[in-house]
Each structure stands twice: as structure tokens, then as C-alpha cells.
Coordinates of C-alpha atoms in Angstrom, one line a residue:
X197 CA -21.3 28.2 -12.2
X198 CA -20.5 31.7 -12.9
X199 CA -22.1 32.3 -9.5
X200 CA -19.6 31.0 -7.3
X201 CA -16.1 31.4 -6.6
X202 CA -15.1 28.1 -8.2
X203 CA -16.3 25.6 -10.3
X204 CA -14.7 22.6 -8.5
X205 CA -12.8 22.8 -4.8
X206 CA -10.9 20.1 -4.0
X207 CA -9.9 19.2 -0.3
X208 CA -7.1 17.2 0.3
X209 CA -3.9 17.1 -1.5
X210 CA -2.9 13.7 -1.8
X211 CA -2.8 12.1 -5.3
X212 CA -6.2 11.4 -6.0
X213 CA -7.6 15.2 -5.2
X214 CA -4.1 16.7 -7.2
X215 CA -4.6 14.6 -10.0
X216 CA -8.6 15.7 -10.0
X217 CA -7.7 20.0 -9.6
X218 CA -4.4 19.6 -11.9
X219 CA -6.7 18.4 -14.8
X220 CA -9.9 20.2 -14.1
X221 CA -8.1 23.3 -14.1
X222 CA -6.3 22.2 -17.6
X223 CA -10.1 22.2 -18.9
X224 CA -10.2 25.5 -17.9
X225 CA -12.3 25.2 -14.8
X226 CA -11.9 27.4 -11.9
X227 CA -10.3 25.0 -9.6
X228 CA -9.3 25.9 -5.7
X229 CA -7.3 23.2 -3.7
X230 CA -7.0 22.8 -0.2
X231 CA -3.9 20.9 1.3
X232 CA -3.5 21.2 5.4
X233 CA -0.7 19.5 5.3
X234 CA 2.0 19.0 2.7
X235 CA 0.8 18.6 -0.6
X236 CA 1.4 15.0 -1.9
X237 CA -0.9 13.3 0.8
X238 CA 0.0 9.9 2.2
X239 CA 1.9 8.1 -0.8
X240 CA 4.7 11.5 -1.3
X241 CA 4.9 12.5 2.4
X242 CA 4.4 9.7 4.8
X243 CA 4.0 6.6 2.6
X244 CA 4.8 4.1 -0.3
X245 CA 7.3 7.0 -1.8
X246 CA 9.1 7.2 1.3
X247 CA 8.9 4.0 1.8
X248 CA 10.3 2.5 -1.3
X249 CA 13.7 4.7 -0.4
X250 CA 13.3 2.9 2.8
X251 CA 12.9 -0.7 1.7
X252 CA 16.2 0.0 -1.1
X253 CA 18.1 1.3 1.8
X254 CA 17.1 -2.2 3.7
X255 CA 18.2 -4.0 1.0
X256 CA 22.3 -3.0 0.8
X257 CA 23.6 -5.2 3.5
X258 CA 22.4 -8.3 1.5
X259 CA 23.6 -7.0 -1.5
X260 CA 27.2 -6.6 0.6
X261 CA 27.1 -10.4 1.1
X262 CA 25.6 -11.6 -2.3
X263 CA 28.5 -9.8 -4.0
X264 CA 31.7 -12.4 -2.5
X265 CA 30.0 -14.6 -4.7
X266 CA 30.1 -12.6 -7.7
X267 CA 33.9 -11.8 -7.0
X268 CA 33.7 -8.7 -5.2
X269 CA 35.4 -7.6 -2.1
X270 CA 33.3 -5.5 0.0
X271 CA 34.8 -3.3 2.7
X272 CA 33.2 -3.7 6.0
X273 CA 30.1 -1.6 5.4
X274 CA 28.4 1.3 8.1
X275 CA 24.9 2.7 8.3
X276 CA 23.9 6.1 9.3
X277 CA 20.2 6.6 10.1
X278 CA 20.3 10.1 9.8
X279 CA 22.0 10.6 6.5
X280 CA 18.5 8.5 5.2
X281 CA 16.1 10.7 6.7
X282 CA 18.0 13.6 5.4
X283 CA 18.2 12.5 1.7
X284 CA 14.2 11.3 1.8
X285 CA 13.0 15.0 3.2
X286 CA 14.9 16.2 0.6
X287 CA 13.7 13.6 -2.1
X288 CA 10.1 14.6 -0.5
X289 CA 10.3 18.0 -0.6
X290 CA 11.2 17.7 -4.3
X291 CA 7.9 16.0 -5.3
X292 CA 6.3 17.9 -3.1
X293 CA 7.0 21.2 -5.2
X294 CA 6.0 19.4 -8.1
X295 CA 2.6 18.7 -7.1
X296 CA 1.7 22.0 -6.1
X297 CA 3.6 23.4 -9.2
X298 CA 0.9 21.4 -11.4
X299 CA -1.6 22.5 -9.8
X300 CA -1.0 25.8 -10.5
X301 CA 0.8 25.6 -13.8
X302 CA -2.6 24.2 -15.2
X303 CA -3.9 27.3 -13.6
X304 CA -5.6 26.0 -9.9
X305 CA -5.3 27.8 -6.8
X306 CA -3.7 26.2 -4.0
X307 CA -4.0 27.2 -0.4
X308 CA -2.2 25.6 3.1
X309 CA -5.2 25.4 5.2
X310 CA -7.6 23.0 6.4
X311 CA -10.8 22.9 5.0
X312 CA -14.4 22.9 6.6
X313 CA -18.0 22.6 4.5
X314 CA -20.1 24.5 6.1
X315 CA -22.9 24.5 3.3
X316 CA -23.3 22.3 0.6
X317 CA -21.8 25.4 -1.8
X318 CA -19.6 26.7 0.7
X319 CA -16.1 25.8 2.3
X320 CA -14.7 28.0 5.7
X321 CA -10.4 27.9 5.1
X322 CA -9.3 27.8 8.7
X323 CA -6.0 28.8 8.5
X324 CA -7.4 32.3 6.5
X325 CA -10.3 32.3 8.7
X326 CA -12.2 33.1 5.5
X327 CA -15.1 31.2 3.1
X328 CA -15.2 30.3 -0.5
X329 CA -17.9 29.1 -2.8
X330 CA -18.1 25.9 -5.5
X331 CA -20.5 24.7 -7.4
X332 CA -18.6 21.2 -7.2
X333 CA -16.9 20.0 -4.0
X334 CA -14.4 17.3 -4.1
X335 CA -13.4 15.2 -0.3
X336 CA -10.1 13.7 -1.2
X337 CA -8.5 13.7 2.5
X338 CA -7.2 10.5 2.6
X339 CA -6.7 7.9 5.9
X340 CA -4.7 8.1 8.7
X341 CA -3.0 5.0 10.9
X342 CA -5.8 3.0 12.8
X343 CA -5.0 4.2 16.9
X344 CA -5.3 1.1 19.8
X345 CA -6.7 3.6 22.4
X346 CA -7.6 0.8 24.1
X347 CA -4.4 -0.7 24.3
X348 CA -3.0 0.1 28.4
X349 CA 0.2 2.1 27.1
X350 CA -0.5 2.9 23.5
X351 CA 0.9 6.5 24.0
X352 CA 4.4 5.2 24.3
X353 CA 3.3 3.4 20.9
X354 CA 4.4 5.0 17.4
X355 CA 2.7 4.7 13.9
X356 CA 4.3 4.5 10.4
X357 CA 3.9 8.1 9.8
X358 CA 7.0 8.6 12.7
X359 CA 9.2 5.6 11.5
X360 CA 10.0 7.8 9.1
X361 CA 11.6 10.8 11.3
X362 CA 12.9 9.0 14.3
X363 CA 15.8 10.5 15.9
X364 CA 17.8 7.5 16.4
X365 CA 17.5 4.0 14.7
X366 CA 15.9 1.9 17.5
X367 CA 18.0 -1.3 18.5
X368 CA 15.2 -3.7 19.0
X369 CA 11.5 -2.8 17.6
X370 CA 8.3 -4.8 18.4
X371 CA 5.7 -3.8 15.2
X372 CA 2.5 -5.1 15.8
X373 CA -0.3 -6.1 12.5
X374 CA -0.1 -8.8 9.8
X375 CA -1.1 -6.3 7.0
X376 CA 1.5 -4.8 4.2
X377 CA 2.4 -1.8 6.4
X378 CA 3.5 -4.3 8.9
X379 CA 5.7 -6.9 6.9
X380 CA 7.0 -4.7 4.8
X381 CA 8.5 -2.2 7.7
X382 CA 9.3 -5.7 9.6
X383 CA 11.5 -6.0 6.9
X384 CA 12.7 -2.7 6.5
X385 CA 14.1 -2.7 10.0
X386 CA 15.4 -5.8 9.9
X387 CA 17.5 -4.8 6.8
X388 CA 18.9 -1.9 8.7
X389 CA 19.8 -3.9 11.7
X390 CA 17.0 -3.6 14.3
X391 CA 16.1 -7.0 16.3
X392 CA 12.7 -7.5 14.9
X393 CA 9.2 -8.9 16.1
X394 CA 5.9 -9.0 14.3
X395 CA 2.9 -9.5 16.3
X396 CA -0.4 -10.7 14.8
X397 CA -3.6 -11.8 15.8
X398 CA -4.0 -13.8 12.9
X399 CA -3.3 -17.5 11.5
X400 CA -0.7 -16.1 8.8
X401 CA 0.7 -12.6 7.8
X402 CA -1.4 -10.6 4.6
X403 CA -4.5 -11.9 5.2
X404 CA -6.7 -11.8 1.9
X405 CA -3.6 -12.7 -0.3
X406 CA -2.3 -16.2 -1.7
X407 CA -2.1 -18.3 1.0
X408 CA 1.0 -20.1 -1.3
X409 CA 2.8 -16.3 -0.7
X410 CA 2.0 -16.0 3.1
X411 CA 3.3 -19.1 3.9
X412 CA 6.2 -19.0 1.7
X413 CA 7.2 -15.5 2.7
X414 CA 6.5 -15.8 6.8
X415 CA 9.5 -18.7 6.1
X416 CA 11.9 -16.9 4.4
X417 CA 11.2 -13.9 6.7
X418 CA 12.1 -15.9 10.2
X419 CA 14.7 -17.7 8.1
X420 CA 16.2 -13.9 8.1
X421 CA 16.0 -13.4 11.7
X422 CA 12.4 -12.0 11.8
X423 CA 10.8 -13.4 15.0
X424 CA 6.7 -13.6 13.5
X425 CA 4.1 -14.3 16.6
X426 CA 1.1 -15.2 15.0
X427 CA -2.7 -15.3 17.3
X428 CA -0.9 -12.9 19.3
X429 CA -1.4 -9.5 20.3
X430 CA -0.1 -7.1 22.6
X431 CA -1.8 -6.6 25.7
X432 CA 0.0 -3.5 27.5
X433 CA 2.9 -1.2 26.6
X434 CA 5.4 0.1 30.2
X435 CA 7.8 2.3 30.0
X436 CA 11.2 1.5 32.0
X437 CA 13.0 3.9 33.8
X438 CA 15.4 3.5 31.3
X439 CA 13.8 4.9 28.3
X440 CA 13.1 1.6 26.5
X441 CA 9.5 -0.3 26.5
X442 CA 8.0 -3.2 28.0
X443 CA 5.8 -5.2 26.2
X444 CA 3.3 -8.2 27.1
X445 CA 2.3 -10.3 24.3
X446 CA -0.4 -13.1 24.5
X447 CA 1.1 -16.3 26.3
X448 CA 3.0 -13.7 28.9
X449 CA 5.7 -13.3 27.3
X450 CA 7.7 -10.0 27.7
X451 CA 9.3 -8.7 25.5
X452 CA 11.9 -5.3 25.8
X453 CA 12.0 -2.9 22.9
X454 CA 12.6 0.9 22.2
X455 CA 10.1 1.0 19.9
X456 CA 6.5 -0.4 19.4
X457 CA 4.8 0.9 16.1
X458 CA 1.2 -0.2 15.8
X459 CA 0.1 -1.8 11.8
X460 CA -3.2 -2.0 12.4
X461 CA -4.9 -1.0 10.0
X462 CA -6.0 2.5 8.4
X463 CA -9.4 5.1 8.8
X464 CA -10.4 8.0 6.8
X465 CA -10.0 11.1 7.6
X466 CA -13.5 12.2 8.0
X467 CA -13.2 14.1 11.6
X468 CA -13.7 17.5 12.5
X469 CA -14.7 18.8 8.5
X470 CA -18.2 19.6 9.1
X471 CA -19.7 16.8 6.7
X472 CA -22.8 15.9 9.6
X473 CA -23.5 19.3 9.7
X474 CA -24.7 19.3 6.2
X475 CA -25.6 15.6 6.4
X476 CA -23.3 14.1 4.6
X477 CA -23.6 10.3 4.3
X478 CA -21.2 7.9 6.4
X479 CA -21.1 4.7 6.4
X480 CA -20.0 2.8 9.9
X481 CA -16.6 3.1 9.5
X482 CA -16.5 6.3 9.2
X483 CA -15.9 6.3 5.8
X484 CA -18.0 8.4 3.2
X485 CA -20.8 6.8 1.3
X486 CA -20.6 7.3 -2.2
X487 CA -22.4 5.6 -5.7
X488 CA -20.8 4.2 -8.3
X489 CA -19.5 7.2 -9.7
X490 CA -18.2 8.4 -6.5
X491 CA -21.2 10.9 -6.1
X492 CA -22.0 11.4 -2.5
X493 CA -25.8 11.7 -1.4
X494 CA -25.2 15.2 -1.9
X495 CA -25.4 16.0 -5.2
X496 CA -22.8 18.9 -5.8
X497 CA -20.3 16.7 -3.5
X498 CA -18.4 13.9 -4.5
X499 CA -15.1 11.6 -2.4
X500 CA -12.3 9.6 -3.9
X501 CA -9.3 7.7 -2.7
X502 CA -9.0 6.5 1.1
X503 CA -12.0 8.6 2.6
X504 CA -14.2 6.6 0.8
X505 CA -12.8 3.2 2.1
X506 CA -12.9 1.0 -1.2
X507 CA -9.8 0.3 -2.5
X508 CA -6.6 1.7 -0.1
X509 CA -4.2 2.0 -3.0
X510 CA -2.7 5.3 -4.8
X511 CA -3.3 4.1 -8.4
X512 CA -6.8 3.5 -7.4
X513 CA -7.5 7.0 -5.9
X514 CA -5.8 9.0 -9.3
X515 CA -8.0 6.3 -11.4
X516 CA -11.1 7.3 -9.4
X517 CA -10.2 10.8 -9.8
X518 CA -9.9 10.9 -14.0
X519 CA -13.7 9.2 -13.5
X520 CA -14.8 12.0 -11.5
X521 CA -13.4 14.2 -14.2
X522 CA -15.3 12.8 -17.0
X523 CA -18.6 12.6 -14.8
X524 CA -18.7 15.6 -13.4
X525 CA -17.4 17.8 -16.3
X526 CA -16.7 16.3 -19.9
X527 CA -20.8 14.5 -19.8
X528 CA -19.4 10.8 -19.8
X529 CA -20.1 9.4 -16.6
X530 CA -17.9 7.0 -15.8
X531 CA -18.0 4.4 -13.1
X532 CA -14.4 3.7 -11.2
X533 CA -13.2 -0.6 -12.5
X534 CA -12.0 -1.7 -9.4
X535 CA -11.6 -5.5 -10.5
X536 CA -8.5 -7.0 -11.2
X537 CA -5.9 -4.6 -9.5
X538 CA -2.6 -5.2 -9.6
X539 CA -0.8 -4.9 -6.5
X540 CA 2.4 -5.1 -4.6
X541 CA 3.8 -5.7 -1.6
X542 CA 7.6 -4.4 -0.3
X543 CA 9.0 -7.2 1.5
X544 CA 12.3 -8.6 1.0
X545 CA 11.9 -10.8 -1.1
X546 CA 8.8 -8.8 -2.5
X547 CA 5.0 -9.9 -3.7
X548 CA 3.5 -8.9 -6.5
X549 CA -0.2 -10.0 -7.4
X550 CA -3.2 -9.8 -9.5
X551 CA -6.6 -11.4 -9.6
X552 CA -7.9 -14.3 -7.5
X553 CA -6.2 -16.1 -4.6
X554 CA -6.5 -20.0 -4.6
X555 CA -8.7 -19.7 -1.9
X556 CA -11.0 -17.1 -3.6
X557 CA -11.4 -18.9 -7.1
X558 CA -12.3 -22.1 -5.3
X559 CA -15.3 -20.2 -4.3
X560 CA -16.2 -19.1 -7.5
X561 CA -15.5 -21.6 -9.9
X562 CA -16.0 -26.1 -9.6
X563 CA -13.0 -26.6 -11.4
X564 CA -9.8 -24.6 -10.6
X565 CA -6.3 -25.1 -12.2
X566 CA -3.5 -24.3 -10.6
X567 CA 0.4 -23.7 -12.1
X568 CA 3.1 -23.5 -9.3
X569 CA 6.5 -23.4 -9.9
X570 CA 9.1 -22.8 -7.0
X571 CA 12.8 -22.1 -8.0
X572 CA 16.1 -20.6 -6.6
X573 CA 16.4 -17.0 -9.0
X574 CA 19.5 -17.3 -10.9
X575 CA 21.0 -14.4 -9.0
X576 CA 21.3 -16.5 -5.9
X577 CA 23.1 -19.6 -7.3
X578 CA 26.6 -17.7 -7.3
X579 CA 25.6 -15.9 -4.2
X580 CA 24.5 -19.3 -2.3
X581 CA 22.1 -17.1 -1.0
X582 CA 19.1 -20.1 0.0
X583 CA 16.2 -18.1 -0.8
X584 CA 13.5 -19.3 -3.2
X585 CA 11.2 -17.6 -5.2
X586 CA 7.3 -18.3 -6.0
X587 CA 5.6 -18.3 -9.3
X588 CA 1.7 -19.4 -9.4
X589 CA -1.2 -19.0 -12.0
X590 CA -4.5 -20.0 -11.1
X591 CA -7.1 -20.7 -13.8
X592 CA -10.0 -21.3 -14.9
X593 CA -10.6 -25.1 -15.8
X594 CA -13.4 -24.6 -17.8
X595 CA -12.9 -21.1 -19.9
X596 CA -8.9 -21.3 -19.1
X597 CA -9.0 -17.8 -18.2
X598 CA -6.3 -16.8 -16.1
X599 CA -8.1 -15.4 -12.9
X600 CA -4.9 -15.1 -10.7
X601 CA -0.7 -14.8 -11.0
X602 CA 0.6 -14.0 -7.8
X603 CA 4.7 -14.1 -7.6
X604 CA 7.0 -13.8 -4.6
X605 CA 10.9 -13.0 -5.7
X606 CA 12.7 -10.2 -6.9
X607 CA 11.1 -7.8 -9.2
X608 CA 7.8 -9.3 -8.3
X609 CA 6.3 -6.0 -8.7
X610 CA 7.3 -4.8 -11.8
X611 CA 5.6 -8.4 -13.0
X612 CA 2.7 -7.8 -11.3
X613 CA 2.7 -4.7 -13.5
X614 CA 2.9 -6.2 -16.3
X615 CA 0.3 -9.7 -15.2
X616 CA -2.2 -6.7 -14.8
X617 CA -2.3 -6.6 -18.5
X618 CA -3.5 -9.5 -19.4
X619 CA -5.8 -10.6 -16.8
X620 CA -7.6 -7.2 -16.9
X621 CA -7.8 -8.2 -20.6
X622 CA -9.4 -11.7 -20.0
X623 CA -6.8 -13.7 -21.8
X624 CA -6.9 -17.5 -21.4
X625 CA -3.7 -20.1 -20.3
X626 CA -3.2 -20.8 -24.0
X627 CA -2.7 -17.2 -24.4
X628 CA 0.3 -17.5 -22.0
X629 CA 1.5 -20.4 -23.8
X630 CA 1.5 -19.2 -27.1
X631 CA 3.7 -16.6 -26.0
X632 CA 7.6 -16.7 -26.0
X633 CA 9.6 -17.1 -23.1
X634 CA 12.2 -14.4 -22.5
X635 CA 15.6 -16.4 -21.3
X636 CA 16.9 -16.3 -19.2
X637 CA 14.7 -14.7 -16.9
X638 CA 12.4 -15.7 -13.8
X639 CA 9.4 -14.4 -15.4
X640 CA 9.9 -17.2 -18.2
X641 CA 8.2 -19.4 -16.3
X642 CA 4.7 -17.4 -16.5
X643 CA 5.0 -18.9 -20.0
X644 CA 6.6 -22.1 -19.6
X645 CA 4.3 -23.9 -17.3
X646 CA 2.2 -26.0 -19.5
X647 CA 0.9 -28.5 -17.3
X648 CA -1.2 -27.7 -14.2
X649 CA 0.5 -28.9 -10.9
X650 CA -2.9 -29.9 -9.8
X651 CA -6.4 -29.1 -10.0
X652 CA -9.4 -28.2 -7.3
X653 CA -12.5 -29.8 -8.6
X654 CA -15.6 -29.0 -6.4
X655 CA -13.3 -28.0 -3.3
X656 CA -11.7 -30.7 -3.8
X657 CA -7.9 -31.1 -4.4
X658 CA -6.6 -33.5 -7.7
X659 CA -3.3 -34.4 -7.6

């Protein structure tokens, strides 16, 4: 090692490659970082962070009306669009500093350029047009929003990275995708008063989830004002004279918008880094190929997080990253669990999840139980507010393990938090039951359900 420049360069500054310099550094390693960007990657700069502030902001004109209820007297209430983008760049730029600051408080170098390998040992820093050498390279770049170049139009078209940053709230928005990206800004926009349709080419909204939680939350969405067109996509984007956009959706309908933001889906950010040159491994989607331990076929070169395409999910890329740390320099190689994650998704009312779907389990297992309890929270009953919420185990009839809890409602994911716990720990139904119910809560009735609602024997549905 003593041969090169560094022990380990990192490029990419998202969470995953951070997390991977901060504590290789703190081992005393000679750690270089490369950021292009703005340190933080996708989740701080352009993602669930911002995102989050977003979806709270959303949430305020609901709160307004819930409160009469309560007994409060709420003034007429105003929105201004720019005083949120404001506050999130300055939120932003906050955690921004801190990443870079642990970087190199654990004693890593950071530099604001992109990165190119030229040589398996070597990386060429563009923006100080000079080279470095590491005896351990790390590709943590991330994934960028999926383009429709085929789409007549799609560069009048804008991707979540600009919702973000637009000048001017947009008084009617057309977001086309059925994935979390999609509902959750279809909600966000809503919330803040933008007439709101979701396109997708699909049967439902979030495919691979519950179908029990699609269904559920597609109603309570249009029952908001969320138009949802499902097997539809669109099929050219005009611009008027006036400044707005014209959109034709399958069936030939058109529909007028200022905005159109494409959900479709995300790729890595494998472009233009030199990785064929030294024949770096890809797999078709671009993505980089990696083992179990997130070695590449190089040996000295190893990817985490989004470039590698396995698991599209913060958490999964800082988990992959503490692997890669033990692997490649504490002697313990350690493979990356990516089984029973717990996720969630920011609608209004939000998902959270773990484990199997329904659907899933009934291909794995003859004999499924299932738990399903539908309730109006206790917040709403004063409010009158007529929105339900969704609580559903699925297990397993024969072992009682839990394989699945999947919840839609407020707080479902802090619950899905906590469900993570316990699933990844393999504890059976009777472990649920034996455990006292907090009261009075929603989440009591993860504990209270003692009878299945029915079963699914062989495919088969038993009432």
C-alpha cells in the first residue's frame, strides 16, 4: 500500500461512499473522496431528505381542517413556494457540510471533481486535470432519473431532481410512473394545491408491494382529488404558445398542464467514468456487476449503493458500505443481508412495510395466514376526517413465522421501523401475541389480532 497515493479512493459522495471513506479513514487508512457534485449524493441533495420536508409541508392544509374538530380556529391559511425551497437549500446545505466535515475530521481527503479510472490503480480528477493512485477503489456514484428519449416532447418534460427548485409552483402537473417517486410527489403536489394526474402503465400503483396497500391507497388518493390513470401512458408532450403543455395520454385524451415530470424509474450512473476501458464488468442495465461482497471482477475495485442496481434504498447503500469495510480492511468478509428490509413509502396517508407481500408468500409457502384489520385512526374520529387506515400480517401457517406486516396510516413508517425487528429476527405469530398491546395506539392491533381473517391454502383462498 505504501506505494500509492491512497489506500482506499472512493468515488461518489452519496451515503454509501461517505459512510465507506469517513470510517476507513477513522482506521487510519489513507482515504481520498471524490464528490462532483454536492456531497451528500441523492438522499441529502435531491432526494428522500428533501423530500420528507416536502411531503410535511404537503401535509399542513389537512392538518388546518382536522383541527375545527379538535376546537381550534384556524385563520385562512397561505402558501409560498418560494419560502420552501429557501428553507430546504438551507436545511441541505447544512447536512451537506456535515458530510464533508466527517470526512475530513476522521482524516480523508475530499476533492469537488469528477472522477475517471484510467487504470485499475489509478484515477484522472477532471476538475484538477491531475491523477492519483489507490491500492483500493470504491464506485459509489449512485443513479440518476430514468430519461423517455423516446417520448415525442420529453424535453419540455422535468424529473424529480427539478421539482425541487422550480421557480413557480405549477397550477396543474401531469407526473407520469406508478413507482414511490411517483405517488409520493403525486401527493406532495396535491397537498400544496396543484391539480394532480398520475399516469401509469400498470394495473395498480407500487407494483411489487401489498396488493391490500395499493388498492387501499389508489382509493384514498382519488378520494383526495388525485386523478390516477392506470394502463396508460403518455404518448407526446406540445408546448402551447402559452407556456403551458399539452399532453396525450392513451385513449386520446388531452390533457393541459405546466408541468410534466417523468417517475419512471432510475439507472446508475455508470457513463462517461472510464470503467470499459479497464474492462470493468456491466451487467445489461448498465449497472456494475459485483459478488457477494460487492467485489467487482476487478480485484482492487469494488461498487455499493445504486450503481450496482440491487437494492435502491439509502440504508441499504451505508449497510453495504460497513460490509465493504470489514472485507476489504478489518479480514472479516462480510456479505451485504439484503432480506427482509424494511421500507417506506411517503404518501399521504403513508406505507410502511417489511417482508413478504400476500401475493409473494403464496408462492412460497401451501398454507398462508393472513391478519387484516381496517380501522378509522383515532385521530380522525373528532376530525370526521373519512380516511381509514390498514394493518396486515401475513404468516406462515405451518412455522407461524411472521413473513410480512405491511401497514398504511399515519406513522406507518416509524412501524415499519420497528416490524423490521422482529421479522429480521424470525419471531413467530405467538411471539406477537404474547406481547402487550400499547393503548391506545394503532399499532396495538399488530398484537391484538389473534385470529386469522382467512387463510390461502394451496393458492387457494379459506374463508
Amino acid at each position: 500500500m505504501a506505494g500509492y497515493d491512497y489506500d482506499l479512493f472512493v468515488i461518489g459522495g452519496g451515503s454509501g461512499g461517505v459512510r465507506a471513506a469517513r470510517v476507513a479513514a477513522a482506521l487510519g487508512k489513507r482515504v481520498g473522496i471524490a464528490e462532483e457534485y454536492r456531497y451528500g449524493g441523492t438522499c441529502v441533495i435531491r432526494g428522500c431528505v428533501p423530500k420528507k420536508l416536502y411531503v410535511y409541508a404537503s401535509q399542513f392544509p389537512e392538518h388546518f381542517a382536522d383541527a375545527a374538530g379538535y376546537g381550534w380556529t384556524v385563520p385562512e391559511a397561505s402558501f409560498d413556494w418560494q419560502t420552501l425551497v429557501a428553507n430546504k437549500d438551507r436545511e441541505i446545505s447544512r447536512l451537506e457540510a456535515i458530510y464533508v466535515r466527517n470526512v475530513e475530521g476522521a482524516g480523508g481527503e475530499t476533492f469537488h471533481s469528477r472522477a475517471m479510472i484510467v487504470d485499475p490503480h489509478v484515477v484522472h480528477l477532471l476538475g484538477e486535470d491531475r491523477t492519483v493512485t489507490a491500492d483500493q477503489i470504491l464506485i459509489a456514484t449512485g443513479g440518476r432519473p430514468a430519461a423517455h428519449p423516446a417520448l415525442p416532447g420529453h424535453e419540455h418534460c422535468i424529473f424529480s431532481n427539478e421539482a425541487f427548485d422550480l421557480k413557480e409552483l405549477p397550477r396543474a402537473i401531469m407526473i407520469e410512473g406508478g413507482g414511490y417517486i411517483a405517488v409520493e410527489f403525486a401527493n406532495i403536489f396535491h397537498g400544496l394545491g396543484v391539480d394532480t394526474t398520475l399516469v401509469y402503465r400498470g394495473k395498480e400503483i407500487l407494483s411489487r408491494f401489498d396488493m391490500d396497500l395499493r388498492r387501499m391507497l389508489h382509493e384514498t388518493m382519488e378520494k383526495k382529488g388525485i386523478r390516477i390513470l392506470c394502463h396508460s401512458v403518455s404518448e407526446w408532450i406540445r408546448k402551447r404558445p402559452d407556456g403551458r403543455l399539452d399532453a396525450l395520454v392513451s385513449g386520446g385524451e388531452v390533457l393541459t398542464v405546466d408541468q410534466v415530470m417523468l417517475a419512471i424509474g432510475r439507472i446508475p450512473n455508470t457513463e462517461n467514468m472510464g470503467l470499459e476501458g479497464i474492462g470493468l464488468e456491466m451487467t445489461k442495465t448498465g449497472a456494475i456487476a459485483v459478488d457477494q461482497y460487492s467485489r467487482t471482477n476487478i480485484d482492487n475495485i469494488w461498487a455499493i449503493g445504486d450503481v450496482t442496481n440491487r437494492v435502491q434504498l439509502t440504508p441499504v447503500a451505508i449497510h453495504e458500505a460497513m460490509c465493504f469495510i470489514e472485507t476489504a480492511f478489518k479480514g472479516n468478509p462480510t456479505a451485504p443481508d439484503h432480506e427482509t428490509i424494511a421500507t417506506a413509502v411517503f404518501s399521504q396517508p403513508e406505507i410502511g412495510t417489511v417482508g413478504l407481500s400476500e401475493d409473494d408468500a403464496v408462492k412460497r409457502f401451501s398454507d398462508i395466514e393472513i391478519y387484516r384489520a381496517t380501522f378509522r385512526p383515532m385521530r380522525h374520529t373528532l376530525s370526521g376526517r373519512d380516511e381509514k387506515m390498514l394493518i396486515k400480517l401475513v404468516v406462515d401457517g405451518a412455522s407461524k413465522k411472521v413473513l410480512g406486516a405491511h401497514i398504511l396510516g399515519p406513522d406507518a413508517g416509524e412501524m415499519a421501523q420497528l416490524l423490521g425487528i422482529p421479522l429480521k429476527a424470525g419471531l413467530t405469530k405467538g411471539d406477537f401475541d404474547r406481547t402487550m398491546a400499547v393503548h391506545p395506539t394503532a399499532a396495538e392491533e399488530l398484537v391484538t389480532m389473534y385470529k386469522p381473517t382467512y387463510r390461502v391454502k394451496d393458492g387457494e383462498r379459506v374463508d
